[in-house]
Short mmCIF file of C-alpha atoms in Angstrom, two decimals:
data_model
loop_
_atom_site.label_atom_id
_atom_site.label_comp_id
_atom_site.label_asym_id
_atom_site.label_seq_id
_atom_site.Cartn_x
_atom_site.Cartn_y
_atom_site.Cartn_z
CA MET X 1 -15.17 20.90 -2.79
CA LYS X 2 -15.91 17.92 -4.54
CA ILE X 3 -13.24 15.81 -6.74
CA GLU X 4 -15.26 13.44 -9.19
CA SER X 5 -14.46 10.67 -11.33
CA ARG X 6 -14.54 11.15 -15.29
CA ASP X 7 -17.73 8.75 -15.37
CA HIS X 8 -19.57 10.47 -12.31
CA THR X 9 -19.91 7.24 -10.58
CA SER X 10 -17.02 8.19 -7.70
CA TRP X 11 -15.87 11.10 -5.77
CA ILE X 12 -14.34 12.64 -2.91
CA THR X 13 -15.72 15.78 -0.91
CA ILE X 14 -13.73 18.08 1.46
CA ASP X 15 -15.62 20.27 3.36
CA ASP X 16 -14.36 22.81 6.35
CA VAL X 17 -15.70 22.13 9.40
CA GLY X 18 -13.41 23.87 11.69
CA GLU X 19 -14.48 26.12 14.61
CA ASN X 20 -12.99 29.12 16.53
CA GLY X 21 -9.96 29.00 14.33
CA ARG X 22 -9.16 24.87 14.67
CA PRO X 23 -8.75 23.91 11.15
CA ALA X 24 -11.00 20.55 10.66
CA PHE X 25 -12.12 19.05 7.48
CA ARG X 26 -14.92 16.23 6.84
CA VAL X 27 -13.38 13.95 4.27
CA GLU X 28 -15.96 11.62 2.41
CA ALA X 29 -15.25 9.30 -0.35
CA TYR X 30 -17.96 7.21 -2.53
CA VAL X 31 -16.43 4.54 -5.24
CA ASP X 32 -18.82 2.63 -7.36
CA VAL X 33 -17.20 -0.27 -9.16
CA GLY X 34 -20.59 -1.82 -10.46
CA HIS X 35 -20.60 -5.03 -8.46
CA GLY X 36 -19.72 -3.20 -5.32
CA ARG X 37 -20.17 0.13 -3.59
CA PHE X 38 -17.82 1.73 -0.84
CA ILE X 39 -18.14 4.60 1.45
CA ALA X 40 -15.75 5.97 4.17
CA SER X 41 -15.66 9.22 5.72
CA ASN X 42 -13.98 11.16 8.46
CA GLU X 43 -15.37 14.28 10.06
CA ASP X 44 -12.17 15.56 11.94
CA VAL X 45 -8.91 15.38 9.53
CA SER X 46 -6.22 17.95 9.81
CA PHE X 47 -4.22 18.33 6.90
CA PHE X 48 -0.38 19.00 7.10
CA ARG X 49 1.04 21.99 4.63
CA LEU X 50 -1.92 22.51 2.94
CA GLU X 51 -0.41 25.83 1.23
CA GLU X 52 2.52 23.90 0.00
CA PHE X 53 0.15 21.54 -1.51
CA ALA X 54 -1.98 23.91 -3.04
CA THR X 55 0.99 25.91 -4.64
CA GLU X 56 2.04 22.24 -6.13
CA LEU X 57 -1.26 21.68 -7.80
CA ASP X 58 -1.44 25.04 -9.07
CA SER X 59 2.07 23.96 -10.79
CA PHE X 60 0.66 20.36 -11.74
CA VAL X 61 -2.21 22.09 -14.10
CA LEU X 62 1.08 22.87 -16.39
CA ASN X 63 3.66 20.26 -15.03
CA ARG X 64 2.17 17.04 -15.13
CA GLY X 65 5.52 15.39 -14.11
CA LEU X 66 4.60 16.42 -10.68
CA ALA X 67 2.67 14.36 -8.21
CA PRO X 68 0.99 16.71 -5.68
CA ARG X 69 0.14 14.62 -2.35
CA LEU X 70 -1.95 16.18 0.50
CA ALA X 71 -1.27 14.26 3.90
CA GLY X 72 -3.35 14.43 7.14
CA THR X 73 -4.24 12.89 10.21
CA TYR X 74 -5.28 9.03 10.50
CA ASP X 75 -3.08 8.52 7.56
CA THR X 76 -5.52 10.07 5.14
CA THR X 77 -3.80 11.02 1.92
CA ILE X 78 -5.25 12.60 -1.71
CA GLN X 79 -2.70 12.56 -4.40
CA PHE X 80 -3.01 13.58 -8.03
CA ARG X 81 -0.87 11.92 -10.67
CA ALA X 82 -0.56 11.92 -14.55
CA GLU X 83 -0.22 8.87 -16.99
CA GLY X 84 0.25 10.52 -20.18
CA ARG X 85 -2.88 12.29 -20.87
CA THR X 86 -4.71 10.60 -18.01
CA ILE X 87 -5.09 12.14 -14.78
CA TRP X 88 -5.69 10.11 -11.69
CA VAL X 89 -6.72 10.96 -8.12
CA GLU X 90 -5.67 8.19 -5.59
CA PHE X 91 -6.74 8.52 -1.96
CA VAL X 92 -6.77 6.90 1.31
CA ILE X 93 -9.59 7.89 3.97
CA GLY X 94 -8.30 6.78 7.39
CA ASP X 95 -9.65 6.70 10.89
CA ALA X 96 -8.62 5.05 14.49
CA TYR X 97 -10.45 3.90 17.52
CA GLY X 98 -8.44 3.82 20.84
CA GLY X 99 -11.13 2.40 23.19
CA ASN X 100 -11.23 -0.91 24.63
CA PRO X 101 -10.13 -3.61 24.35
CA ARG X 102 -7.53 -2.73 21.74
CA ALA X 103 -7.06 0.04 19.19
CA GLN X 104 -8.00 -0.45 15.80
CA THR X 105 -7.36 1.48 12.69
CA TYR X 106 -9.43 1.63 9.40
CA ALA X 107 -8.93 2.79 5.90
CA LEU X 108 -10.37 2.91 2.40
CA THR X 109 -8.14 2.90 -0.42
CA GLY X 110 -8.77 3.88 -3.83
CA GLY X 111 -8.41 5.77 -6.83
CA PHE X 112 -10.43 7.10 -10.05
CA GLU X 113 -9.62 8.95 -13.37
CA ILE X 114 -10.77 12.49 -13.45
CA GLU X 115 -11.34 15.10 -16.35
CA ALA X 116 -8.00 16.86 -17.00
CA GLY X 117 -10.28 20.22 -17.50
CA ALA X 118 -11.37 19.78 -13.86
CA LEU X 119 -7.67 20.66 -12.48
CA VAL X 120 -8.02 24.32 -12.83
CA SER X 121 -11.08 24.42 -10.71
CA LEU X 122 -9.75 21.78 -8.33
CA ALA X 123 -6.37 24.33 -7.99
CA ALA X 124 -8.67 27.19 -7.25
CA GLY X 125 -10.82 25.44 -4.61
CA PHE X 126 -7.58 24.23 -2.45
CA ARG X 127 -6.37 27.57 -2.69
CA HIS X 128 -9.35 28.88 -1.13
CA HIS X 129 -8.79 26.59 1.60
CA ARG X 130 -5.32 27.48 2.59
CA LEU X 131 -4.81 27.60 6.14
CA PRO X 132 -2.96 30.67 8.05
CA ARG X 133 0.35 29.54 9.36
CA MET X 134 -0.04 29.00 13.18
CA GLN X 135 1.67 31.82 15.10
CA SER X 136 3.26 29.75 17.72
CA ALA X 137 7.18 29.58 18.61
CA ILE X 138 9.05 26.27 19.59
CA ARG X 139 11.79 26.70 22.05
CA PRO X 140 13.90 24.75 24.37
CA ALA X 141 12.29 24.01 27.63
CA THR X 142 13.99 25.47 30.94
CA VAL X 143 13.69 24.92 34.75
CA ALA X 144 11.70 28.27 35.07
CA ASP X 145 8.92 26.63 32.95
CA ALA X 146 8.48 24.02 35.37
CA ALA X 147 5.43 25.28 37.11
CA ALA X 148 3.71 26.02 33.94
CA ILE X 149 4.66 23.03 32.27
CA SER X 150 3.45 20.86 35.50
CA ALA X 151 -0.06 22.55 35.52
CA LEU X 152 -0.57 21.92 31.43
CA VAL X 153 0.46 18.35 31.88
CA GLN X 154 -1.67 17.53 35.09
CA GLU X 155 -4.76 19.13 33.35
CA SER X 156 -4.29 17.08 30.15
CA PHE X 157 -3.37 14.03 32.08
CA THR X 158 -6.41 14.42 34.36
CA ARG X 159 -8.80 15.02 31.68
CA PHE X 160 -7.75 12.57 28.93
CA VAL X 161 -5.60 9.90 30.35
CA ALA X 162 -6.22 9.29 34.27
CA PRO X 163 -10.00 7.89 33.80
CA ASP X 164 -8.36 4.56 32.32
CA TRP X 165 -5.72 4.12 35.19
CA GLU X 166 -5.98 3.10 38.57
CA PRO X 167 -6.00 5.38 41.45
CA GLU X 168 -2.46 4.72 42.52
CA ALA X 169 -1.12 4.82 39.26
CA ARG X 170 -2.63 8.45 39.00
CA ALA X 171 -1.01 9.34 42.12
CA VAL X 172 2.35 8.27 40.97
CA PHE X 173 2.11 10.37 37.82
CA MET X 174 0.91 13.65 39.60
CA ARG X 175 3.90 13.25 41.69
CA GLU X 176 6.21 12.67 38.98
CA SER X 177 4.69 15.48 37.22
CA SER X 178 5.16 18.15 39.92
CA PRO X 179 7.47 21.20 39.10
CA GLU X 180 10.04 20.04 41.28
CA ARG X 181 10.44 16.49 39.42
CA LEU X 182 9.61 18.23 36.04
CA GLY X 183 12.45 20.89 36.75
CA ALA X 184 15.26 17.67 37.27
CA SER X 185 13.73 16.06 34.27
CA ILE X 186 14.17 19.02 31.87
CA SER X 187 17.75 19.64 33.17
CA ALA X 188 18.74 15.83 32.31
CA ALA X 189 16.83 15.50 29.27
CA THR X 190 18.37 14.71 25.73
CA PHE X 191 15.54 17.00 24.28
CA ALA X 192 12.77 19.35 25.86
CA ALA X 193 11.08 22.24 24.37
CA VAL X 194 7.84 24.04 24.58
CA ALA X 195 5.53 25.41 22.07
CA GLU X 196 4.23 29.13 23.02
CA VAL X 197 1.31 31.22 21.45
CA ASP X 198 1.15 34.91 22.72
CA ASP X 199 3.79 34.07 25.42
CA GLN X 200 1.71 31.23 26.80
CA ILE X 201 2.84 27.55 26.74
CA VAL X 202 0.39 25.30 25.06
CA GLY X 203 2.65 22.42 24.52
CA ILE X 204 5.53 20.14 25.90
CA ILE X 205 7.81 17.51 24.76
CA LEU X 206 10.58 15.68 26.62
CA LEU X 207 12.83 12.91 25.65
CA PRO X 208 14.77 11.71 28.75
CA THR X 209 17.10 9.91 26.08
CA PRO X 210 17.45 9.78 22.26
CA SER X 211 15.44 6.77 21.65
CA ARG X 212 12.34 7.38 24.23
CA LEU X 213 9.60 9.98 24.26
CA ALA X 214 8.20 10.48 27.95
CA LEU X 215 6.50 13.39 27.53
CA LEU X 216 4.08 15.13 24.69
CA PHE X 217 1.12 17.01 25.92
CA VAL X 218 -0.73 19.91 24.44
CA ARG X 219 -3.24 22.34 25.73
CA ALA X 220 -6.87 20.95 25.24
CA ALA X 221 -8.01 24.44 23.24
CA TRP X 222 -5.10 23.79 20.88
CA HIS X 223 -5.55 20.20 20.22
CA ARG X 224 -5.83 19.54 16.41
CA ARG X 225 -3.89 22.75 15.41
CA GLY X 226 -0.37 21.31 14.55
CA ILE X 227 1.21 22.01 17.81
CA ALA X 228 2.42 18.44 18.38
CA THR X 229 3.32 18.16 15.05
CA GLN X 230 5.66 21.05 15.33
CA LEU X 231 7.09 19.65 18.76
CA TRP X 232 7.57 16.50 17.35
CA GLN X 233 9.47 17.77 14.42
CA ALA X 234 11.60 19.93 16.53
CA ALA X 235 12.71 17.10 18.61
CA ARG X 236 12.99 14.65 15.46
CA GLY X 237 15.41 17.27 14.07
CA HIS X 238 17.11 17.26 17.00
CA ILE X 239 17.68 13.68 17.29
CA GLU X 240 18.51 13.30 13.58
CA ALA X 241 21.37 16.04 13.98
CA HIS X 242 22.91 15.13 17.18
CA HIS X 243 22.08 11.47 17.68
CA ALA X 244 22.58 10.06 14.11
CA ALA X 245 22.80 6.41 15.52
CA THR X 246 19.48 6.37 17.01
CA ALA X 247 16.93 4.95 14.48
CA THR X 248 13.57 4.33 16.23
CA VAL X 249 11.89 6.42 18.94
CA GLU X 250 9.57 4.66 21.22
CA LEU X 251 6.84 5.60 23.92
CA ASN X 252 4.07 4.21 25.97
CA ALA X 253 0.72 5.67 24.53
CA SER X 254 -2.35 6.26 26.19
CA LEU X 255 -5.37 4.67 24.36
CA TYR X 256 -6.59 8.42 24.03
CA ALA X 257 -3.43 9.39 22.20
CA VAL X 258 -2.68 6.26 19.95
CA ALA X 259 -4.58 8.07 16.98
CA ALA X 260 -2.60 11.26 17.65
CA TYR X 261 0.59 9.38 17.60
CA ARG X 262 -0.29 7.55 14.61
CA ALA X 263 -0.48 10.81 12.60
CA LEU X 264 2.88 11.71 13.82
CA GLY X 265 4.29 8.58 12.41
CA PHE X 266 4.40 6.24 15.27
CA TYR X 267 2.79 2.81 14.90
CA PRO X 268 1.80 0.30 17.73
CA ILE X 269 4.35 -2.39 18.61
CA SER X 270 2.57 -4.30 21.05
CA GLU X 271 -0.89 -5.04 22.49
CA PRO X 272 -2.75 -2.61 24.95
CA PHE X 273 -1.43 -3.47 28.34
CA ARG X 274 -1.64 -2.95 32.24
CA LYS X 275 1.55 -2.15 33.91
CA GLY X 276 1.72 -0.64 37.75
CA GLY X 277 -1.94 0.32 37.05
CA CYS X 278 -1.22 2.44 33.93
CA ARG X 279 -3.08 1.05 30.37
CA ALA X 280 -0.97 1.81 27.54
CA ILE X 281 0.41 0.52 24.28
CA ARG X 282 3.87 0.60 23.28
CA MET X 283 4.52 2.33 19.94
CA ALA X 284 7.71 3.17 17.87
CA CYS X 285 8.66 5.80 15.34
CA TRP X 286 11.23 4.43 12.66
CA LEU X 287 13.17 7.81 11.94
CA PRO X 288 14.66 6.72 8.53
CA GLY X 289 11.31 6.08 7.37
CA LEU X 290 10.36 10.02 6.64
CA ALA X 291 13.27 9.99 4.17
CA LEU X 292 12.21 6.85 2.23
CA THR X 293 8.72 8.35 2.04
CA ARG X 294 9.89 11.61 0.62
CA ALA X 295 11.84 9.78 -2.13
CA MET X 296 8.94 7.77 -3.46
CA PRO X 297 7.72 8.98 -6.71
#
């Protein structure tokens, strides 16, 4: 799909590159402002609430008081809005790199006018790209789940996190994520939940206190399919409903997971650090921020 400026000098392309049921899009923007040209692309963007956006864009064709906004991972956004008879598309193409020596984020921000007559075909294009809803269930974790959760956590840790940790720190994590230790952690947690697909646990989230996220792991085959988002939304909803005084949730993110946490609304509040053989970045999510974002025109 191509969103092109009225003067044909700038455009955004959105291509479905998902495989094996995993939704992913390649998003590219090209902007020519005469004395400068800017290009940005991300080949692995997951969009949130794509079906709802497609419906709202349909309504925008006749109701220009709306401002449909499609949000995705890496802070990527595409928004349509009207100023009188003029239709604008505003965008952010984002990406992040969590490698050494420090995490970096990148973004191209811009916008351009489009032909009003293009809205109908664009709305049809987004309808075509609607994604099937994930058939997953979020439920409270129980002590009986401890063995399955331990296997998931240790498998993910070994593959994605352990290579950046020192051997002694790895051994400590493996002990602390044993079924026995996790069973005790689940019993004492402020919030602990699992995501299931076809009765198989594919994700886990655990907050020992309302303000600290200790575990958020998703089985590798289910990465970038919205599982972590569903788990975090469930935890966030619980905190907002039952621990209203908590305004911020913090965590220590592995360098591998920084971009994923950014997509959930967490932001770095420290430089990368080593402690006890672990390498991490402190991140935080300010819970009232979501309500403020939704209130923006």
